[in-house]
């Protein structure tokens, strides 16, 4: 056959395939043009109308909507590519399900494997034709609304290539599912299995690990290690794409997130295609109608689903059994694991044989799969791998990071991009680089040993210097996350509980270091914000005195605060009294230039003001945001009225379940001059509801007693409280403990 004749034969085959799949092409075109494009136009039109009077906000919202649809990391087009891949992929080789149709296609004057390639390419042609036209239409519509054809073209082309590679990976997996199954329903289920089984498996192991391992870190949310750090899924393009999209929002470097994802998905597509090619070649006509045509695939699917089901059923039975801790109770775990394996094995055999009576077949596999699941659970429960004791060796570590859960970071700048709704731990992961490994390892050892002892109830294993009487549960500790960046590129996370009575020397070595303080107090964030923002507002919280400062004046604050921070460490925090907090934020009209458009964002950073921070207090006085009454307390002659309400905190507040009722409320109006002076001498002049940050031991404050003071010529009342247990004798005489 000549090259020309071969080309004509291929074209003839493609025309026939297109004709046979007219209904599919029509359905996809309907979804794309009448659904997708119509919604796109209506969305842009509504945005244009809604922000008609605000050109800047209108442009921002239009560009944001466009980037979601045809921009790099577009979530909408990725969703569309998934639908296209499933519909086209699962409609490509369904002739394999019936022996008659298999015989018919094999009798055609086209070689078996050449026909396989023709069908595969036909699916790609359909996608490129319909999605390509959709992108062209959306590109032209976008130019009509916002202009900027060059920028939009660049983003649209990147998005199209990204979505095509993603489509190719999902499409190839669906084709593989068709070549190893014998009917439509099983083919759909197998596609879902191939796409999600690795993700489900990793999440299963991660979730059980988070329950059994005491020091499992939730640095950035539940299963943080799996959901934010494992970016090398072997078989899940959907997972890789989600990670790429979420990662791209936090990075200005396109190549750092989306390009690696595209490479992984392309590799998945090539491997899935190769496996599908081999499966199609090995498949015989008489396999048509079998649920799964290859015994090895049948076994792998069965063992994987049975083990995962056994793990989950064992853990759930632990919960329903009423075991107070996953680390306790072996009987419900064993029963649940074998029950889950039994049920799934029976269901799988019924599906494989298409016969409800077949559930007894291969019963010997049930205990085998149950034992595998049980070994995984016991391995985590009893920590056979030493997870809770593991701290990387010094020779393996580049640097470390540490973050207290009390600390909060609302928004910050990373690589020129705005990051929102985050935590201090996430911020520390990006910015903190502690080079004193020995100091961090010592604190981590204290924290990890304390958490293990508390979670397991083994108080005799508490670290040296920590007494059981001083620590009833993890609520009486600081929850701290540790991170070790290794030389091989991996990251190790652990969580610990640092007692309030922890060794000062060990803690001071970390908290007193400049590397820690520069990040914990967000100086890098503040330094970037003062450059990005047009104005910088500082307000003393609870006093409500505020001022807008220039960039140079912000530098003055940073210098004053850093000077005061030289004395800051763990010992300092325990002995010093917090007078208040200084809050920084930029107003909403300030803008940040981004790669795509202008952001109208708000930022907030708070700085605790300690009583010995003389340079910072002088700065507050200079710019008239020093609230003397809130900082130092009023003088007796300034007080118009003083009242105290609430309850005395029960002595065993943290050791029992305590409920306070309205009947427990006491009220006392302070009229006696001596009593008033006693209150002034012992009260804490700050509203402690703000003090969740920077290692402040919130438990030391009396949260149930409120001191309200009204001064002459000042409309607003001031709120104060006491250090727990440190109040005048007349308080003890007039207030009762809360009811238990």
Coordinates of N, CA, C and O in Angstrom, one line a residue, residues 389-397 400 437 441 444 448 483-486 491-494:
X389 N 9.0 9.3 67.5 CA 10.3 9.6 68.1 C 11.2 10.2 67.1 O 12.4 10.6 67.4
X390 N 10.8 10.3 65.8 CA 11.7 10.6 64.8 C 12.0 12.1 64.7 O 11.0 12.9 64.5
X391 N 13.2 12.5 64.8 CA 13.7 13.8 64.5 C 14.9 13.7 63.5 O 15.8 12.9 63.8
X392 N 14.8 14.3 62.3 CA 15.9 14.1 61.4 C 17.3 14.4 62.0 O 17.4 15.2 62.8
X393 N 18.2 13.6 61.5 CA 19.6 13.8 61.9 C 20.1 15.2 61.5 O 19.7 15.7 60.4
X394 N 21.0 15.8 62.3 CA 21.5 17.1 62.0 C 22.2 17.1 60.6 O 22.1 18.2 59.9
X395 N 22.9 16.1 60.2 CA 23.6 16.0 58.9 C 22.6 16.0 57.7 O 23.0 16.3 56.6
X396 N 21.3 15.7 58.0 CA 20.4 15.7 56.9 C 19.6 17.0 56.7 O 18.9 17.1 55.7
X397 N 19.7 17.9 57.7 CA 18.8 19.1 57.7 C 19.5 20.3 57.1 O 20.7 20.6 57.5
X400 N 15.3 24.8 59.7 CA 14.1 24.4 60.4 C 13.1 25.6 60.4 O 13.5 26.7 60.2
X437 N 20.0 24.1 64.6 CA 19.3 22.8 64.6 C 19.2 22.3 66.1 O 18.2 21.8 66.5
X441 N 15.8 21.1 67.8 CA 15.6 19.7 68.1 C 15.3 19.5 69.6 O 14.5 18.6 70.0
X444 N 11.7 20.5 70.1 CA 10.9 19.5 69.5 C 10.8 18.2 70.4 O 9.8 17.6 70.5
X448 N 7.3 16.9 71.6 CA 6.8 15.6 71.1 C 6.7 14.6 72.3 O 5.7 13.9 72.3
X483 N 9.1 22.0 61.5 CA 9.3 21.6 60.2 C 10.8 21.6 59.9 O 11.6 22.5 60.3
X484 N 11.3 20.5 59.3 CA 12.7 20.3 58.9 C 12.8 20.2 57.4 O 12.2 19.3 56.8
X485 N 13.6 21.1 56.8 CA 13.8 21.0 55.4 C 15.1 20.2 55.2 O 16.2 20.6 55.7
X486 N 15.0 19.1 54.5 CA 16.1 18.2 54.3 C 16.9 18.5 53.1 O 16.4 19.1 52.1
X491 N 10.5 17.4 53.1 CA 10.2 18.2 54.3 C 9.6 17.3 55.3 O 8.7 16.5 55.0
X492 N 10.0 17.4 56.6 CA 9.5 16.5 57.7 C 8.7 17.5 58.6 O 9.3 18.5 59.0
X493 N 7.5 17.1 58.9 CA 6.7 17.8 59.9 C 6.4 17.0 61.1 O 6.2 15.8 61.1
X494 N 6.3 17.7 62.2 CA 5.9 17.1 63.5 C 5.2 18.1 64.3 O 5.4 19.3 64.2

